[in-house]
Amino acid sequence: MTEHARAVVIGGGVGGTSVAYHLAELGWRDVVLVERAALTSGSTFHSAGLVGQLRSTVTLTKMMMYGVELYRRLAAETGVDPSWHEVGSLRLASSRERYEELQRQAGWAKTFGLPLELISAREAQQRFPLMSTEGVLGAVFLPTDGWLDPSGLAQALAAGARRRGVTIRTDTRVVDVRTARGRVTGVEVEHGGDRTVIQSEVVVNAAGMFAPEIGLLAGVTVPIVPMAHEYLFTEPVEGVSPGFATMRDPDNLCYFREEVGGLCMGGYERHPAPWGLDGIPADFNGRLLAPDWPRFEEIMAGAIRRVPAIENAGVTRMINGPEAFTPDNEFILGESEVRGFFLAAGFCAHGIAGAGGIGRQMASWIVEGEPELDLWKMDIRRFGAQYRSRTYTLARSIENYATYYDIHYPNEERQAGRPLRLSPTYERLTALGCAFGEKSGWERPNWFESNAALGDESLRPHGWAGEHWSPAIGAEALATRRAAALFDETSFAKIEVSGAAACDFLQRLCANDLDRPVGSIVYTSMLNSRGGIECDFTVTRLAADRFFIVTGTAFGNHDLGWIRKHAPEDGGVTVADVTSARACLGLWGPAARDILAPLTTDDVSDVAFPYLSARSIAVGNVPLLALRVTYVGELGWELYPPMEYGLTLWDVLWEAGQSHGLVAGGYRAIDALRLEKGYRVWSSDITPEETPYEAGLGFAVKLDKGVDFIGREALARAKAVGPRKRLRCLVLDDPRSVALGNEPVRVGSEIVGRVTSGGYGYAVERSIAYAYLPPDVPIGSRAEVEEFGTWTGCEVAREPLYDPAGERMRA
Ligand SMILES: Cc1cc2nc3c(=O)[nH]c(=O)nc-3n(C[C@H](O)[C@H](O)[C@H](O)COP(=O)(O)OP(=O)(O)OC[C@H]3O[C@@H](n4cnc5c(N)ncnc54)[C@H](O)[C@@H]3O)c2cc1C
């Protein structure tokens, strides 16, 4: 039998029911949800049901806030009550560092208008009288958090979806996902021994920990590891009352809530238990795992320290249930490389809190073609090919789970699965004392210990910004400004777009004008239909029909996905990931030409090789593509040899540079240098939620290039109306006070924005931060940035702070 639906949603947990509910809300009625057993028979039924809103990213917090709004009204709207208890939540700090983390979160919450209060240990105890205050330095209380019945939530969402026309089929198992020419065309399902094909151009894989199996049916890797997660219920405990706030005590690895006069208590152990790695049984529905008391001991010990009464409370039930975890502890959402095949899975034990927001964003992604919010950090495209490896995925997921409740200082580096992707210069960099960081599996230089002695320890920023810091960063930044530095940037993602229709195609995608002579380099963004910035990179025209795109290490898959999604299907354009074909060394600084010129017979003068142009040249014995571009604001080149020449190129440049004061430089110096120049970072300073005009990138938009590029109409409207906000450069009064991102910014007593990125500029000797502010806050005005509960004055400065005329890079 064959049927047809506008969308098929696979999975009847909170994820699938929420996606179906929100699709119907946006007017898609012809939606079928298929569930292989009963609704809520996956991870949902055994969840603890806590809902906490404040998270580590803006988007996730906004999604959780929407969830609470939805959960409050679901009972009245659908007639099914998910038992939402808005009792508030406590998060305790039992160490100085944890208290600083809470202070940071309290600042961050202000930018959302979340009513988070920093309170004393005694005040926390008033809201959870059984807790011991021993060692507690303080807490935060968020009155709008709470808990609910997870199965009730899924049933309420399903009822709401049904009322709007969604068909829900239980005991209906997806046995195949049909695809053709890179697109999904439907699913084959089995019910009571009968098989049916449901044709559909949209299939949503919301199968929780089963999502990898469903992904495989479509040829899509879904990096999810099921982990056993435990909590218990106690008999009624004297003194426990229904109004108890939920409580998390990360230093003791545990969380609590009230349950019929007793306690529900669980946590994150340091030795996680992956499960079902050889396949989850086909009948694993409505089932739990056997209690694992030894694994729970660590959590129990912490819980007794915090709530002594639990030691003697009778345990009525221990829940040990598997849940879908991901390598970075964040959801997996969005459209996969198979068009129309969407993911909404991998909820990492915050799926109940997240379900509302996930459903809403997924529905707008499917119906409008784009989510409302910047979902990059949850986007399936953040996972590169290395996640096809089970051992790698497992190692990364275990590390994340085991350190869930740790304090994560900004710039912390993960260790699992390293080293993996190595530049040809790796051994040389190691010999120079490279402090490597990791991004997208690549080992990349953060700084070189060998440069530390050249730096100034007294510049170490106060507090958290001074962690994962070295005086070498300043030494490398200043050497770039004063002499030259050599940066290995091999990890850059590189994309080639070619074919007879390549130029027309890119013109339709890019906001800048790419139809320029061969050898030109153009800085551009690609926009969504709202005019928000989806991609931000340089495009080099290598030939009339061939373009070379260089983008951030972590953004390659994302940008490839965006470009491929819009590529014509008639073969007129080929889009290739050429990241691994070429190494990249950046040579920058006033001495860059003096180092390069003697090594090549090609003319590298400004006249022959001007700024924003590309040439094929040879350096020493190495043939390469040289791009005269800079992300640091100095004279210099990015040199792209075929990968196998990378080491030789490093050696040639290194030797030639010694008499010119050349140093090896790392990414942290690049970040400091780009802040001085006002260069934006996609994913923090600029995102799909901002237009180029708001981001101060109007110079790279050509509304009048004669092509109706994606986002043009929205941009033209935005230009006419004027920006809603503007990205502004802030210079802090205290140079040792360095913003890390997400700090609130106020003018007078009003919170007006949130820091997008910050750091210290070693040449301008200023602490710099960027933030979107209302357009009527002029340059020169005073503002304040809150760091760890302290407000530091700052000035809204004209940018860029360094070399505003751009003379140095055009030298
Ligand atoms: C012990 C524990 C405690 C937790 N506590 C909390 C908490 O306090 N707060 C919080 O926010 N989150 C918590 N969570 C996490 C939360 O429960 C999950 O994130 C959420 O329930 C996942 O929902 P889902 O819809 O993605 O997956 P599931 O609920 O697993 O739903 C997936 C569904 O897909 C179906 N399916 C699979 N394969 C097929 C197929 N081939 N055809 C058709 N259907 C298929 C399955 O049968 C299943 O019903 C906890 C999880 C656990 C395990």
PDB file of N, CA, C and O in Angstrom, residues 227-228 253 268-274 292 295-296 298 398 401-403:
ATOM      1  N   MET A 227      23.299   6.328  26.930  1.00  0.00           N
ATOM      2  CA  MET A 227      23.974   6.161  28.230  1.00  0.00           C
ATOM      3  C   MET A 227      22.907   5.849  29.270  1.00  0.00           C
ATOM      4  O   MET A 227      21.831   6.465  29.270  1.00  0.00           O
ATOM      5  N   ALA A 228      23.243   4.966  30.178  1.00  0.00           N
ATOM      6  CA  ALA A 228      22.326   4.659  31.270  1.00  0.00           C
ATOM      7  C   ALA A 228      22.370   5.815  32.266  1.00  0.00           C
ATOM      8  O   ALA A 228      23.454   6.263  32.654  1.00  0.00           O
ATOM      9  N   LEU A 253      27.351  16.576  42.588  1.00  0.00           N
ATOM     10  CA  LEU A 253      26.922  15.785  41.420  1.00  0.00           C
ATOM     11  C   LEU A 253      25.436  15.391  41.438  1.00  0.00           C
ATOM     12  O   LEU A 253      25.047  14.444  40.744  1.00  0.00           O
ATOM     13  N   TYR A 268      24.771  13.093  37.871  1.00  0.00           N
ATOM     14  CA  TYR A 268      25.707  12.717  36.799  1.00  0.00           C
ATOM     15  C   TYR A 268      26.959  12.131  37.427  1.00  0.00           C
ATOM     16  O   TYR A 268      27.734  12.862  38.054  1.00  0.00           O
ATOM     17  N   GLU A 269      27.140  10.820  37.263  1.00  0.00           N
ATOM     18  CA  GLU A 269      28.314  10.177  37.841  1.00  0.00           C
ATOM     19  C   GLU A 269      29.532  10.444  36.953  1.00  0.00           C
ATOM     20  O   GLU A 269      29.398  10.814  35.798  1.00  0.00           O
ATOM     21  N   ARG A 270      30.700  10.228  37.515  1.00  0.00           N
ATOM     22  CA  ARG A 270      31.927  10.493  36.754  1.00  0.00           C
ATOM     23  C   ARG A 270      32.343   9.317  35.876  1.00  0.00           C
ATOM     24  O   ARG A 270      33.268   9.437  35.075  1.00  0.00           O
ATOM     25  N   HIS A 271      31.683   8.168  36.077  1.00  0.00           N
ATOM     26  CA  HIS A 271      32.045   7.003  35.260  1.00  0.00           C
ATOM     27  C   HIS A 271      30.801   6.536  34.529  1.00  0.00           C
ATOM     28  O   HIS A 271      30.107   5.609  34.964  1.00  0.00           O
ATOM     29  N   PRO A 272      30.484   7.201  33.417  1.00  0.00           N
ATOM     30  CA  PRO A 272      29.234   6.910  32.734  1.00  0.00           C
ATOM     31  C   PRO A 272      29.188   5.498  32.164  1.00  0.00           C
ATOM     32  O   PRO A 272      30.223   4.839  31.992  1.00  0.00           O
ATOM     33  N   ALA A 273      27.978   5.084  31.869  1.00  0.00           N
ATOM     34  CA  ALA A 273      27.773   3.719  31.394  1.00  0.00           C
ATOM     35  C   ALA A 273      27.083   3.740  30.024  1.00  0.00           C
ATOM     36  O   ALA A 273      25.856   3.744  29.949  1.00  0.00           O
ATOM     37  N   PRO A 274      27.875   3.748  28.954  1.00  0.00           N
ATOM     38  CA  PRO A 274      27.262   3.634  27.630  1.00  0.00           C
ATOM     39  C   PRO A 274      26.533   2.302  27.528  1.00  0.00           C
ATOM     40  O   PRO A 274      26.923   1.330  28.187  1.00  0.00           O
ATOM     41  N   ASP A 292      21.839  -0.099  39.000  1.00  0.00           N
ATOM     42  CA  ASP A 292      23.286  -0.261  39.100  1.00  0.00           C
ATOM     43  C   ASP A 292      23.723   0.532  40.332  1.00  0.00           C
ATOM     44  O   ASP A 292      24.144   1.688  40.232  1.00  0.00           O
ATOM     45  N   ARG A 295      27.395   2.042  40.677  1.00  0.00           N
ATOM     46  CA  ARG A 295      27.613   3.256  39.892  1.00  0.00           C
ATOM     47  C   ARG A 295      26.954   4.470  40.559  1.00  0.00           C
ATOM     48  O   ARG A 295      27.392   5.609  40.401  1.00  0.00           O
ATOM     49  N   PHE A 296      25.888   4.228  41.303  1.00  0.00           N
ATOM     50  CA  PHE A 296      25.123   5.323  41.909  1.00  0.00           C
ATOM     51  C   PHE A 296      25.739   5.793  43.232  1.00  0.00           C
ATOM     52  O   PHE A 296      25.364   6.842  43.754  1.00  0.00           O
ATOM     53  N   GLU A 298      28.530   7.146  44.189  1.00  0.00           N
ATOM     54  CA  GLU A 298      29.159   8.470  44.220  1.00  0.00           C
ATOM     55  C   GLU A 298      28.091   9.564  44.333  1.00  0.00           C
ATOM     56  O   GLU A 298      28.226  10.535  45.098  1.00  0.00           O
ATOM     57  N   ILE A 398      31.605  10.243  26.195  1.00  0.00           N
ATOM     58  CA  ILE A 398      31.905   9.844  27.577  1.00  0.00           C
ATOM     59  C   ILE A 398      32.578  11.004  28.319  1.00  0.00           C
ATOM     60  O   ILE A 398      32.224  11.331  29.450  1.00  0.00           O
ATOM     61  N   TYR A 401      29.959  13.602  29.254  1.00  0.00           N
ATOM     62  CA  TYR A 401      29.049  13.181  30.320  1.00  0.00           C
ATOM     63  C   TYR A 401      29.781  13.218  31.666  1.00  0.00           C
ATOM     64  O   TYR A 401      29.270  13.732  32.663  1.00  0.00           O
ATOM     65  N   ALA A 402      31.010  12.674  31.674  1.00  0.00           N
ATOM     66  CA  ALA A 402      31.751  12.532  32.935  1.00  0.00           C
ATOM     67  C   ALA A 402      32.092  13.886  33.552  1.00  0.00           C
ATOM     68  O   ALA A 402      32.309  13.987  34.756  1.00  0.00           O
ATOM     69  N   THR A 403      32.144  14.926  32.730  1.00  0.00           N
ATOM     70  CA  THR A 403      32.531  16.248  33.251  1.00  0.00           C
ATOM     71  C   THR A 403      31.336  17.211  33.244  1.00  0.00           C
ATOM     72  O   THR A 403      31.510  18.417  33.316  1.00  0.00           O
TER      73      THR A 403
END
